Every structure is written in C-alpha cells, then in structure tokens.
mmCIF file of C-alpha atoms and ligand atoms in Angstrom:
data_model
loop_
_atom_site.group_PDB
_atom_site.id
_atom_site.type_symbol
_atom_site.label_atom_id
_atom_site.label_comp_id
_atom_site.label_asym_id
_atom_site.label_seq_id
_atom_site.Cartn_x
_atom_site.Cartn_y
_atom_site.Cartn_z
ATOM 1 C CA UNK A 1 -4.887 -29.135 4.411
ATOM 2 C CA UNK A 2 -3.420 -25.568 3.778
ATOM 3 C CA UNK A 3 -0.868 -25.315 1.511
ATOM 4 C CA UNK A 4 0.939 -21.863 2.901
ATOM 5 C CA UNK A 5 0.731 -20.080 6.310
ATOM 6 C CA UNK A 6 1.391 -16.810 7.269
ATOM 7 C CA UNK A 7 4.917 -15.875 9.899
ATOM 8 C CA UNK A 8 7.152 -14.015 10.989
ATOM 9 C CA UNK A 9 9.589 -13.221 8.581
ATOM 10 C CA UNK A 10 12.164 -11.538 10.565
ATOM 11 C CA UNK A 11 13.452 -7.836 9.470
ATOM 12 C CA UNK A 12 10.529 -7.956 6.308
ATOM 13 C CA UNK A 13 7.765 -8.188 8.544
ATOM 14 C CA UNK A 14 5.040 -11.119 7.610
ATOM 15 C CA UNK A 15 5.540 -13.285 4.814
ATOM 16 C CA UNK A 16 3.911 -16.580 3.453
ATOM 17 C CA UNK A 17 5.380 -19.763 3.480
ATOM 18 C CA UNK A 18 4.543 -23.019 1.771
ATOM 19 C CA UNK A 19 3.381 -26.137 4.210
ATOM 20 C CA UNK A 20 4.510 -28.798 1.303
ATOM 21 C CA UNK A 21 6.909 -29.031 -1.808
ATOM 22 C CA UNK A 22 6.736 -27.529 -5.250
ATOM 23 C CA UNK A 23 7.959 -28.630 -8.616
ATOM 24 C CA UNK A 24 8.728 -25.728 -11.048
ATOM 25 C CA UNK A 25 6.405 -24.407 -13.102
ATOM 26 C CA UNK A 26 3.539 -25.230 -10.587
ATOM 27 C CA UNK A 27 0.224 -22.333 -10.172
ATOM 28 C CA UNK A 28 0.567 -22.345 -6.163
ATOM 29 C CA UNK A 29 -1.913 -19.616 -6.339
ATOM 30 C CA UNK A 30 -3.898 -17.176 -7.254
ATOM 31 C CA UNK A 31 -3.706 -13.639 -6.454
ATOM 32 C CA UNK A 32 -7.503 -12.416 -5.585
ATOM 33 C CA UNK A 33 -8.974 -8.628 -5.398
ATOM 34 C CA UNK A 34 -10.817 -6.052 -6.772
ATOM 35 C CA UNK A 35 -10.050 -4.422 -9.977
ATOM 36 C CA UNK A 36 -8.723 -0.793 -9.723
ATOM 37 C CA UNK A 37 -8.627 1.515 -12.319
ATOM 38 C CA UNK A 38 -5.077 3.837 -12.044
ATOM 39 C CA UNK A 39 -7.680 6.605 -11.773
ATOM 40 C CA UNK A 40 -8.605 5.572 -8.983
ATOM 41 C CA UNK A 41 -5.335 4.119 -7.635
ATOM 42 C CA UNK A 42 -3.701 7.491 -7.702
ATOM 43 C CA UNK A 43 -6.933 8.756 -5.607
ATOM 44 C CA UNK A 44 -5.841 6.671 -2.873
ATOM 45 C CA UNK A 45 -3.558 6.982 -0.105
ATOM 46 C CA UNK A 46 -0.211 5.915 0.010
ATOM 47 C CA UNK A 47 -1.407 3.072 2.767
ATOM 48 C CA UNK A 48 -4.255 2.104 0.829
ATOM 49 C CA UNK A 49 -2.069 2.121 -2.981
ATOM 50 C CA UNK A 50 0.682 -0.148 -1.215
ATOM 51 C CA UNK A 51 -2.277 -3.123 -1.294
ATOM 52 C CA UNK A 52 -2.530 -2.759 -5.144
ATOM 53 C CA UNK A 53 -0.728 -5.324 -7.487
ATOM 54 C CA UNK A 54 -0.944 -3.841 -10.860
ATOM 55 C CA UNK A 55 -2.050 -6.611 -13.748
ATOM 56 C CA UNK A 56 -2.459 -4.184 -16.796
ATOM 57 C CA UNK A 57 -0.857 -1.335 -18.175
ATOM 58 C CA UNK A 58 -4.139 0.877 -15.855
ATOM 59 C CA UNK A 59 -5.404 -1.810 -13.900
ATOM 60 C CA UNK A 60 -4.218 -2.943 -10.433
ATOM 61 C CA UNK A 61 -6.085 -5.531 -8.061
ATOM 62 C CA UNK A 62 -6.887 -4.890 -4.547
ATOM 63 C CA UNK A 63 -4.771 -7.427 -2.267
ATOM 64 C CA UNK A 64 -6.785 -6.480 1.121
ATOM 65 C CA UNK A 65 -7.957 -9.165 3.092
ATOM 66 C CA UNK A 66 -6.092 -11.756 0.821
ATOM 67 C CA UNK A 67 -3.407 -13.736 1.901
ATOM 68 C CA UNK A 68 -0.753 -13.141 -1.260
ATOM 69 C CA UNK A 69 -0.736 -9.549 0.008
ATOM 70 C CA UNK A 70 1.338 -10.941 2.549
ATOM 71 C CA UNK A 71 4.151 -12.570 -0.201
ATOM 72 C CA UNK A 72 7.169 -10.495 -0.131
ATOM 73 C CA UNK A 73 9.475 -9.164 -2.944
ATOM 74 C CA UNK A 74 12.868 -10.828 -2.868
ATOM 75 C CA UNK A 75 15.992 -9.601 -5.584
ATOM 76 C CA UNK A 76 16.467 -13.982 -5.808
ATOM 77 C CA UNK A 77 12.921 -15.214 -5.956
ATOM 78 C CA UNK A 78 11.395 -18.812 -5.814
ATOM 79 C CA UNK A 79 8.070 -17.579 -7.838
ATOM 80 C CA UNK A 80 7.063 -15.214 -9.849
ATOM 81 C CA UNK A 81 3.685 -13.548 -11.383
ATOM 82 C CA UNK A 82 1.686 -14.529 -14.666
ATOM 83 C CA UNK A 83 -0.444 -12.876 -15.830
ATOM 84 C CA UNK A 84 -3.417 -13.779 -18.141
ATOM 85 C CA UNK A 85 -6.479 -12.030 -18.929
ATOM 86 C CA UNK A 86 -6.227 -9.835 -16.074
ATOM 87 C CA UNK A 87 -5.929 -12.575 -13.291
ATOM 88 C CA UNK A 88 -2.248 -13.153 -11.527
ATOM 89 C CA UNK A 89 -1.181 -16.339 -10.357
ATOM 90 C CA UNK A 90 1.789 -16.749 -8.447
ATOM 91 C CA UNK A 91 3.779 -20.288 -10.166
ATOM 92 C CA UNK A 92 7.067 -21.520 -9.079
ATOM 93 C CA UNK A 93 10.168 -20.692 -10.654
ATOM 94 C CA UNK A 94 12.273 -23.412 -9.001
ATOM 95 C CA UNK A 95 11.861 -26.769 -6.917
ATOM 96 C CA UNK A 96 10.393 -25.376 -3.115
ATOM 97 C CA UNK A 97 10.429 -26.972 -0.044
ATOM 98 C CA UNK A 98 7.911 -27.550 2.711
ATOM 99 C CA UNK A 99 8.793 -24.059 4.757
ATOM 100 C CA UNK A 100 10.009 -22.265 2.210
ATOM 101 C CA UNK A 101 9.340 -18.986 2.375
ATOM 102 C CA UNK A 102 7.506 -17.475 -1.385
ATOM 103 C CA UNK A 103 8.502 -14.743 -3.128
ATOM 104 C CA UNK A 104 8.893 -12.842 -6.517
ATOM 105 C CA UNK A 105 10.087 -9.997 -8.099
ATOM 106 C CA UNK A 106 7.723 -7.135 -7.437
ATOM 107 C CA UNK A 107 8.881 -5.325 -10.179
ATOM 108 C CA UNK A 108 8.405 -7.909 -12.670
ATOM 109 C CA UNK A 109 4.355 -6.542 -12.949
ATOM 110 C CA UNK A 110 5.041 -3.402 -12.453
ATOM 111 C CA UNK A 111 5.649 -0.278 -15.250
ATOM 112 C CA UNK A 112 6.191 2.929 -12.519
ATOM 113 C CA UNK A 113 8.925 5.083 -12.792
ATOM 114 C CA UNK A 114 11.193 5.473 -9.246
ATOM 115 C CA UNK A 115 9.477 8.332 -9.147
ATOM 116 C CA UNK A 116 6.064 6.990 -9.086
ATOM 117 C CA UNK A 117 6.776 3.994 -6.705
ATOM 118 C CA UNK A 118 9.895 2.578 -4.931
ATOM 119 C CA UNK A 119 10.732 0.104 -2.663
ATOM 120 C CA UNK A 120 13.699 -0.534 0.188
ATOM 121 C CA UNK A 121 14.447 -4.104 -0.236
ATOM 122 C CA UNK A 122 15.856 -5.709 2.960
ATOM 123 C CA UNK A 123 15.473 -9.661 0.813
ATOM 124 C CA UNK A 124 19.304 -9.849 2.210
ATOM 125 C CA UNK A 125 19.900 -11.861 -0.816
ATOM 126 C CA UNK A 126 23.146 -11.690 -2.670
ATOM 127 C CA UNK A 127 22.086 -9.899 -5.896
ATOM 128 C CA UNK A 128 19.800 -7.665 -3.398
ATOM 129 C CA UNK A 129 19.038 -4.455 -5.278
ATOM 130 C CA UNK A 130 18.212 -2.202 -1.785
ATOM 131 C CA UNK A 131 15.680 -0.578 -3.663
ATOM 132 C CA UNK A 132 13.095 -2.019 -6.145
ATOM 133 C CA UNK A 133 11.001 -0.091 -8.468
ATOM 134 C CA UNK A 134 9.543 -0.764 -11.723
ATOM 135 C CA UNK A 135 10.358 -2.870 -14.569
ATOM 136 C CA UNK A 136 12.379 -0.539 -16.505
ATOM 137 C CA UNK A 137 14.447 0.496 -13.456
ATOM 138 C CA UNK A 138 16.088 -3.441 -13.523
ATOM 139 C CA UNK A 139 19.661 -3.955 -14.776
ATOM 140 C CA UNK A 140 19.809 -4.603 -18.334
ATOM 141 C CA UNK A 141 20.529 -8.306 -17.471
ATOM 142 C CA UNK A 142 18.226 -9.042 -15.228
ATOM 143 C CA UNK A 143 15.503 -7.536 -17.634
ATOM 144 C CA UNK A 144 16.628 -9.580 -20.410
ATOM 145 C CA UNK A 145 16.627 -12.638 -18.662
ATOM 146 C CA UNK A 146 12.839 -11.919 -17.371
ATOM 147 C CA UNK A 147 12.358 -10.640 -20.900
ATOM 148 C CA UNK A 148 13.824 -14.118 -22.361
ATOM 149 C CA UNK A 149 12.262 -16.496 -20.039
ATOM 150 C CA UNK A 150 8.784 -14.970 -20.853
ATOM 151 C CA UNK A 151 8.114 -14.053 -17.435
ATOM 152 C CA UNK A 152 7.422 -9.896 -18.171
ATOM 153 C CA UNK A 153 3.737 -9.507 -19.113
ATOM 154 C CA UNK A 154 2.826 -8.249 -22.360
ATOM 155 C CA UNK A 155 1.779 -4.893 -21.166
ATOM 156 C CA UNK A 156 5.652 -4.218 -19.292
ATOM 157 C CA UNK A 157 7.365 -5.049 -22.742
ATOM 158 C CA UNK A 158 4.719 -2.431 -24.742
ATOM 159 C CA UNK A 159 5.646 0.123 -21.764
ATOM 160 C CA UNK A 160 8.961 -0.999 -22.737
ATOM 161 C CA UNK A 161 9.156 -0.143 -26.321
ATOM 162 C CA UNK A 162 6.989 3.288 -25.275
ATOM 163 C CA UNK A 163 9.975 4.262 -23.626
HETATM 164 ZN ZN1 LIG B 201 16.430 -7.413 -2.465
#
C-alpha cells in the first residue's frame, strides 16, 4: 500500500499527503536525487535550481522525478529534514493523521542569503512568514528553537558562526 499521494493543495499548487498515521519522530521518507555541486547549481536555470534541496554547505540533490519534490514548505510544519551523511529524510515532528497534508520548513536546510533565494509563502498558517529564505533570515526564536531541538544540520550552524 502507498503511504502518501500526491493532490491538490489548493492556492500552493500540489502537495503530498500521508494515506495512514504517524507517531513523532518517525523516517516517513527519504528524499532521493542526484548530487549537485553549487557549481553547477548556480549554472542552472532558475526552473531547473527550484528542484534542488541543498544537503551540504555546496551540495544540493536533484528532486526531479521524485515525489518529495512535491512536499511543500509550511511556517507550522508537521516534518522536518535530517540530514546524515549527505542523504535527507523527511521524519515527523508531531503525531499525523491519515490525510494530512506533509510539510517542513524549507529553510531549515538551507544557508542562502534573501538575496540568493527567496520564497512567497502562501502556508496560511498563523506564524506564516510570507516570505521564506534561508536559515539565517528566521527570527531569532524560531532559530533557536530549531537550533535547540537539533533539527538545523551541522553545516547551517558552521554557516552560522561564519556569519
Ligand atoms: Zn508560511
């Protein structure tokens, strides 16, 4: 049986949802692709770069043709992103339900500068913040708590202390 199934998800396009019910802390999946160097990645067009998740502090994985390509950002997510040894899984961050739909916090993996790469956010959730960009673009307390709750890879907090 599938586990997740791509719909509509109103004013953000497609979006994933999950076909049964999560505990926290679960891997639901794992995010699959082709390494990309940032070389490369800023080679590309802006259609093509908007299928890269980045994993390292130079290294971003190709999302086409995979379905987690098609799990959006949200400011209040369900999930977020680990990352070890340059594979992402996507793991619950609270109880979900059968039709639920997943998200996470696209900034969590991600060390560009507004400048580099933004976002509009239409999540439409409470602490929505209408446009997402990197890590170090979050509120102070929202990057503490990520920083706390170990969810920020190791090469976001070294970007971190860079800056
Ligand atoms: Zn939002």
């Amino acid at each position: 049986m599938n586990s997740f199934e791509i719909r509509n998800a109103e004013k953000k396009g497609r979006g994933v949802f999950s076909l049964v019910h999560w505990d926290t802390n679960q891997v639901i999946l794992k995010f699959n692709g082709k390494l990309i160097t940032k070389q490369s990645m800023l080679e590309m067009t802006a259609e093509q770069s908007a299928l890269l998740l980045q994993i390292d502090s130079e290294i971003y994985l190709d999302l086409s043709g995979d379905m987690s390509l098609f799990i959006n950002h949200s400011c209040n997510p369900n999930t977020t992103i680990k990352i070890i040894a340059k594979n992402a899984f996507l793991i619950s961050t609270r109880a979900i339900k059968p039709n639920e739909e997943l998200s996470y916090d696209y900034s969590v993996s991600c060390t560009e500068s507004p400048e580099e790469w933004k976002m509009d956010c239409r999540c439409g959730e409470w602490n929505c913040r209408k446009v997402i960009s990197g890590f170090a673009s979050l509120d102070q307390k929202v990057r503490e708590l990520y920083l706390k709750s170990n969810i920020a890879p190791n090469y976001v907090k070294k970007n971190l202390e860079v800056k």
